[in-house]
């Protein structure tokens, strides 16, 4: 059976990497794993930032314009297209979102803990978080991240455009500002190759004194020759050009391979982008190239895969700038 272990500040157990290989107090948990014909896809986007003068104001930071819903019913929103191969059945789906908390405001316990999710029919469904965290962003500023299981909703909605909106403000303002979201979906399809599929999530505050580096590793893989694969991340707080962080993978006894592409440098992969193998993802509204507050990128994993390897290790290196890793997912070819 496939096993997945995260390095944590706990005593070593059978099968774990040696303690000197790294330790982390991050609360990451495996949400889904399978060996099946199918894959993992995602839809994601940043959310226009409401500010004085309206979303088109010159001083309004981040994505703005086309997706701002000025009505009081849904608040500010953005959309993206979920693409599933024809004939697919959704195995598991999870929605991630995050943002900032207004400084000085009294923050209710559920601040940032709900969003509105709309499918093609335009009907909005309130989604409440089953996992939520608050964390420092810079100085006294605070951020939040949240996640929820939406498998039943996505099975019903299928492929197509999804919109995520902040809930209506109470009174004149809200304590939580929605910055971005990602919908991650594992699916089964008999026309697809046999693959290892894995999804982990949590609230890992990288770049803090307590967590400069983190590992997650898997045992029990069966990687064939000429294997292909991809690794995706959902993270908050990335800033283009700051650099210092890195994402690396190794299989078997190989050295670590840093993941990077045309849109995500090896020393700055968390640079406020939504990309797929180095290319901007089409179908987003708004389609800003800089997705302030959100990284939802998919990297090519093939250079790090080794024929016959049974172990895969992922390493996250933080930087002086703080980032919050909300989720990562990967798929690799499996041996029949």
Coordinates of C-alpha atoms in Angstrom, one line a residue:
X1 CA 0.0 0.0 0.0
X2 CA 1.1 3.5 -0.8
X3 CA 2.2 5.4 2.3
X4 CA 2.8 9.1 2.7
X5 CA 4.7 10.6 5.6
X6 CA 5.5 14.2 6.5
X7 CA 8.5 15.2 8.5
X8 CA 7.3 16.5 11.8
X9 CA 8.6 17.4 15.2
X10 CA 7.8 13.9 16.6
X11 CA 9.9 10.9 17.5
X12 CA 11.1 8.9 14.5
X13 CA 9.0 5.9 13.4
X14 CA 9.7 2.9 11.3
X15 CA 10.1 3.9 7.6
X16 CA 10.6 7.6 8.4
X17 CA 13.6 9.6 7.2
X18 CA 16.4 10.1 9.7
X19 CA 15.8 12.9 12.1
X20 CA 18.7 14.9 10.8
X21 CA 17.1 15.2 7.5
X22 CA 14.8 17.9 8.8
X23 CA 12.0 18.6 11.2
X24 CA 8.8 20.7 10.8
X25 CA 5.9 21.7 13.0
X26 CA 3.7 22.2 10.0
X27 CA 0.2 20.8 10.2
X28 CA 0.0 19.1 6.8
X29 CA -2.4 16.2 6.3
X30 CA -3.0 13.7 3.4
X31 CA -6.4 14.3 2.0
X32 CA -6.5 11.9 -0.9
X33 CA -4.3 9.2 -2.4
X34 CA -5.0 6.6 -5.0
X35 CA -3.5 4.5 -7.8
X36 CA -6.0 4.7 -10.6
X37 CA -6.6 5.7 -14.2
X38 CA -7.1 9.4 -14.1
X39 CA -5.4 12.5 -12.8
X40 CA -5.6 15.8 -10.8
X41 CA -6.7 19.1 -12.3
X42 CA -7.3 22.5 -10.8
X43 CA -9.0 25.8 -11.4
X44 CA -7.7 28.9 -9.6
X45 CA -7.7 32.7 -9.7
X46 CA -6.9 35.8 -7.6
X47 CA -9.8 38.0 -6.5
X48 CA -10.0 41.7 -7.3
X49 CA -9.2 43.8 -4.2
X50 CA -11.9 46.2 -3.2
X51 CA -10.6 49.7 -2.5
X52 CA -11.5 53.3 -2.4
X53 CA -12.7 54.6 -5.8
X54 CA -13.9 51.2 -7.0
X55 CA -12.0 48.3 -8.5
X56 CA -10.8 50.4 -11.5
X57 CA -9.1 52.9 -9.3
X58 CA -5.5 53.6 -10.2
X59 CA -4.3 53.0 -6.7
X60 CA -6.2 49.7 -6.3
X61 CA -3.5 47.0 -6.0
X62 CA -3.7 43.5 -7.5
X63 CA -6.2 42.2 -10.1
X64 CA -9.1 44.5 -10.7
X65 CA -11.8 45.3 -13.2
X66 CA -13.7 42.6 -15.0
X67 CA -14.7 40.3 -12.2
X68 CA -15.7 42.8 -9.6
X69 CA -19.3 42.2 -8.6
X70 CA -20.6 45.5 -7.3
X71 CA -23.8 44.0 -6.0
X72 CA -24.4 43.3 -2.4
X73 CA -25.5 39.7 -2.9
X74 CA -22.1 38.1 -3.6
X75 CA -19.4 40.8 -3.1
X76 CA -16.1 40.7 -5.0
X77 CA -15.5 37.6 -7.1
X78 CA -13.4 35.9 -9.8
X79 CA -13.8 32.9 -12.0
X80 CA -11.8 30.1 -13.7
X81 CA -12.5 27.1 -15.9
X82 CA -12.3 23.6 -14.5
X83 CA -11.2 21.2 -17.4
X84 CA -12.0 17.5 -17.0
X85 CA -11.5 14.9 -19.8
X86 CA -14.8 13.6 -21.2
X87 CA -16.1 10.6 -19.3
X88 CA -14.4 11.5 -16.0
X89 CA -15.8 10.8 -12.6
X90 CA -14.8 13.1 -9.8
X91 CA -13.0 11.1 -7.0
X92 CA -12.3 14.0 -4.7
X93 CA -12.6 17.8 -4.8
X94 CA -11.4 20.4 -2.4
X95 CA -11.7 24.2 -2.4
X96 CA -8.9 26.4 -1.0
X97 CA -9.1 30.1 -0.3
X98 CA -7.2 32.8 1.6
X99 CA -6.7 36.5 2.1
X100 CA -6.0 39.1 4.7
X101 CA -7.7 40.4 7.9
X102 CA -8.3 44.1 8.2
X103 CA -6.0 45.6 10.8
X104 CA -7.6 47.0 13.9
X105 CA -11.0 45.4 13.3
X106 CA -12.6 43.1 15.8
X107 CA -12.5 39.8 14.1
X108 CA -15.2 37.2 14.7
X109 CA -14.2 33.6 15.1
X110 CA -15.5 32.6 11.6
X111 CA -13.7 35.5 9.8
X112 CA -12.7 34.2 6.4
X113 CA -14.3 30.9 7.0
X114 CA -16.9 30.9 4.2
X115 CA -17.2 31.8 0.5
X116 CA -19.8 31.5 -2.2
X117 CA -19.2 29.0 -5.0
X118 CA -21.1 29.2 -8.2
X119 CA -21.1 26.8 -11.2
X120 CA -22.4 27.2 -14.7
X121 CA -26.0 27.8 -13.7
X122 CA -25.0 30.8 -11.7
X123 CA -26.5 29.4 -8.5
X124 CA -24.3 30.3 -5.5
X125 CA -23.7 27.8 -2.8
X126 CA -22.2 28.8 0.6
X127 CA -19.1 26.8 1.4
X128 CA -18.0 26.7 5.0
X129 CA -14.4 25.8 5.9
X130 CA -13.6 22.5 7.6
X131 CA -10.0 23.7 8.1
X132 CA -8.9 27.3 8.8
X133 CA -5.8 29.1 10.0
X134 CA -4.6 32.6 10.8
X135 CA -1.0 33.7 10.4
X136 CA 1.3 36.8 10.4
X137 CA 1.8 38.4 7.0
X138 CA 4.1 41.4 7.7
X139 CA 4.4 43.6 10.8
X140 CA 1.0 43.5 12.5
X141 CA -0.9 42.4 9.4
X142 CA -2.6 39.0 9.6
X143 CA -3.6 36.6 6.9
X144 CA -5.9 33.6 6.8
X145 CA -6.3 30.5 4.8
X146 CA -9.2 28.0 4.7
X147 CA -10.3 24.8 2.9
X148 CA -13.4 22.7 2.5
X149 CA -14.4 19.4 0.9
X150 CA -16.6 20.2 -2.2
X151 CA -16.7 16.7 -3.8
X152 CA -20.5 16.5 -4.0
X153 CA -20.8 20.0 -5.4
X154 CA -18.2 19.3 -8.2
X155 CA -19.6 15.9 -9.0
X156 CA -22.9 17.7 -9.6
X157 CA -21.5 20.7 -11.5
X158 CA -18.9 18.8 -13.6
X159 CA -16.4 20.6 -15.8
X160 CA -16.9 24.3 -16.7
X161 CA -16.6 27.8 -15.3
X162 CA -16.7 28.3 -11.5
X163 CA -16.9 31.5 -9.6
X164 CA -15.8 32.1 -6.1
X165 CA -17.0 35.2 -4.2
X166 CA -16.6 36.7 -0.8
X167 CA -19.8 36.6 1.2
X168 CA -21.8 39.8 1.5
X169 CA -20.3 42.3 3.9
X170 CA -22.1 42.9 7.2
X171 CA -22.7 46.6 7.6
X172 CA -20.3 48.8 5.7
X173 CA -17.2 46.6 5.7
X174 CA -16.0 43.1 6.4
X175 CA -13.0 42.0 8.5
X176 CA -11.8 39.4 6.0
X177 CA -10.6 40.3 2.5
X178 CA -10.6 37.4 -0.1
X179 CA -7.4 37.4 -2.2
X180 CA -7.5 34.1 -4.1
X181 CA -8.8 30.6 -4.4
X182 CA -8.0 27.2 -6.0
X183 CA -10.2 24.2 -6.7
X184 CA -8.3 20.9 -6.8
X185 CA -10.0 17.9 -8.3
X186 CA -8.9 14.3 -8.5
X187 CA -10.8 12.3 -11.2
X188 CA -11.0 8.7 -12.5
X189 CA -11.1 8.0 -16.3
X190 CA -10.6 4.7 -17.9
X191 CA -9.1 6.4 -21.0
X192 CA -6.3 7.9 -18.9
X193 CA -2.9 6.3 -17.9
X194 CA -2.5 4.5 -14.6
X195 CA -1.2 7.1 -12.1
X196 CA -0.3 7.7 -8.5
X197 CA -2.4 10.5 -7.3
X198 CA -1.7 12.4 -4.0
X199 CA -3.1 15.5 -2.3
X200 CA -1.8 17.0 0.9
X201 CA -3.0 20.2 2.6
X202 CA -2.8 22.3 5.7
X203 CA -1.4 25.6 6.9
X204 CA 2.4 25.6 6.7
X205 CA 3.9 29.0 7.5
X206 CA 7.2 28.8 5.5
X207 CA 9.8 31.5 6.0
X208 CA 9.2 31.8 9.7
X209 CA 12.0 31.2 12.3
X210 CA 10.2 28.0 13.3
X211 CA 9.9 26.6 9.7
X212 CA 12.6 27.4 7.2
X213 CA 12.6 24.1 5.5
X214 CA 10.0 21.2 5.2
X215 CA 10.0 17.8 3.7
X216 CA 7.2 15.4 2.7
X217 CA 8.0 12.0 1.3
X218 CA 6.3 9.0 -0.1
X219 CA 7.2 5.3 0.1
X220 CA 5.8 2.4 -2.0
X221 CA 5.8 4.0 -5.4
X222 CA 6.4 2.0 -8.6
X223 CA 7.7 4.5 -11.2
X224 CA 8.1 3.1 -14.7
X225 CA 10.6 4.0 -17.4
X226 CA 9.8 7.2 -19.3
X227 CA 7.5 8.3 -16.5
X228 CA 5.7 11.6 -16.7
X229 CA 4.1 13.6 -13.9
X230 CA 3.3 17.0 -12.4
X231 CA 3.3 18.7 -9.1
X232 CA 1.0 21.6 -8.2
X233 CA 1.0 24.0 -5.3
X234 CA -1.5 26.4 -3.7
X235 CA 0.2 29.1 -1.6
X236 CA -0.5 32.6 -0.3
X237 CA 1.8 35.6 0.3
X238 CA 4.0 35.3 -2.7
X239 CA 5.7 38.4 -4.1
X240 CA 7.3 38.7 -7.5
X241 CA 11.0 39.4 -7.4
X242 CA 11.6 38.8 -3.7
X243 CA 13.0 35.3 -4.2
X244 CA 14.8 33.1 -1.7
X245 CA 12.4 30.2 -1.6
X246 CA 12.6 27.0 -3.6
X247 CA 10.7 23.8 -4.4
X248 CA 12.7 20.6 -5.1
X249 CA 11.9 16.9 -5.7
X250 CA 13.9 13.7 -5.8
X251 CA 13.1 10.1 -6.4
X252 CA 15.1 7.1 -5.3
X253 CA 18.8 7.9 -4.6
X254 CA 18.9 10.9 -7.0
X255 CA 19.9 14.4 -6.0
X256 CA 17.2 16.9 -5.5
X257 CA 15.9 18.6 -8.7
X258 CA 14.6 22.1 -8.3
X259 CA 11.3 22.7 -10.0
X260 CA 11.1 25.8 -12.2
X261 CA 9.9 26.9 -15.6
X262 CA 9.5 30.0 -17.8
X263 CA 7.1 31.6 -15.4
X264 CA 8.5 30.5 -12.1
X265 CA 12.3 30.9 -11.5
X266 CA 14.1 28.3 -9.4
X267 CA 14.8 30.8 -6.7
X268 CA 11.4 32.5 -6.8
X269 CA 8.7 30.0 -7.6
X270 CA 6.2 31.7 -5.2
X271 CA 5.9 34.8 -7.4
X272 CA 2.2 35.5 -7.6
X273 CA 1.2 33.5 -10.7
X274 CA -1.4 31.0 -11.8
X275 CA 0.4 28.9 -14.4
X276 CA 0.6 25.4 -16.0
X277 CA 4.0 24.1 -16.9
X278 CA 5.2 27.7 -17.3
X279 CA 2.3 29.0 -19.3
X280 CA -0.5 31.3 -18.1
X281 CA -3.8 29.5 -17.6
X282 CA -6.5 30.5 -20.0
X283 CA -10.2 31.1 -19.1
X284 CA -9.6 33.2 -15.9
X285 CA -11.7 36.3 -15.3
X286 CA -9.9 38.6 -14.5
X287 CA -6.8 37.2 -16.4
X288 CA -4.2 39.2 -14.6
X289 CA -0.6 37.9 -15.1
X290 CA 0.2 38.9 -11.5
X291 CA -2.1 37.2 -9.0
X292 CA -1.3 39.2 -5.9
X293 CA -1.7 37.0 -2.8
X294 CA -2.0 33.7 -4.6
X295 CA 0.2 31.1 -6.2
X296 CA -1.4 28.2 -7.9
X297 CA 1.2 26.7 -10.2
X298 CA 1.6 23.2 -11.8
X299 CA 5.2 22.1 -12.5
X300 CA 6.6 19.4 -14.8
X301 CA 7.8 16.5 -12.6
X302 CA 9.4 14.3 -15.3
X303 CA 13.0 15.6 -14.8
X304 CA 13.0 14.4 -11.2
X305 CA 11.5 10.9 -11.9
X306 CA 13.7 7.8 -11.9
X307 CA 12.8 4.4 -13.4
X308 CA 12.1 1.9 -10.6
X309 CA 12.1 4.4 -7.8
X310 CA 9.8 3.6 -4.9
X311 CA 10.4 6.7 -2.9
X312 CA 9.6 10.3 -3.8
X313 CA 10.6 13.3 -1.6
X314 CA 9.4 16.9 -1.8
X315 CA 11.4 19.7 -0.2
X316 CA 10.1 23.2 0.5
X317 CA 12.6 25.9 1.4
X318 CA 11.4 29.1 2.8
X319 CA 12.9 32.6 2.7
X320 CA 12.9 35.8 4.7
X321 CA 9.5 36.6 3.2
X322 CA 6.7 34.6 4.8
X323 CA 4.5 32.3 2.7
X324 CA 1.7 30.0 3.6
X325 CA 1.6 26.7 1.9
X326 CA -2.1 25.7 1.7
X327 CA -1.9 22.5 -0.5
X328 CA 0.2 20.6 -2.9
X329 CA -0.7 17.7 -5.2
X330 CA 1.1 15.4 -7.5
X331 CA 0.6 12.8 -10.1
X332 CA 3.1 10.3 -11.5
X333 CA 3.0 7.4 -13.9
X334 CA 2.4 4.1 -12.2
X335 CA 3.7 0.7 -13.2
X336 CA 1.0 -1.8 -14.2

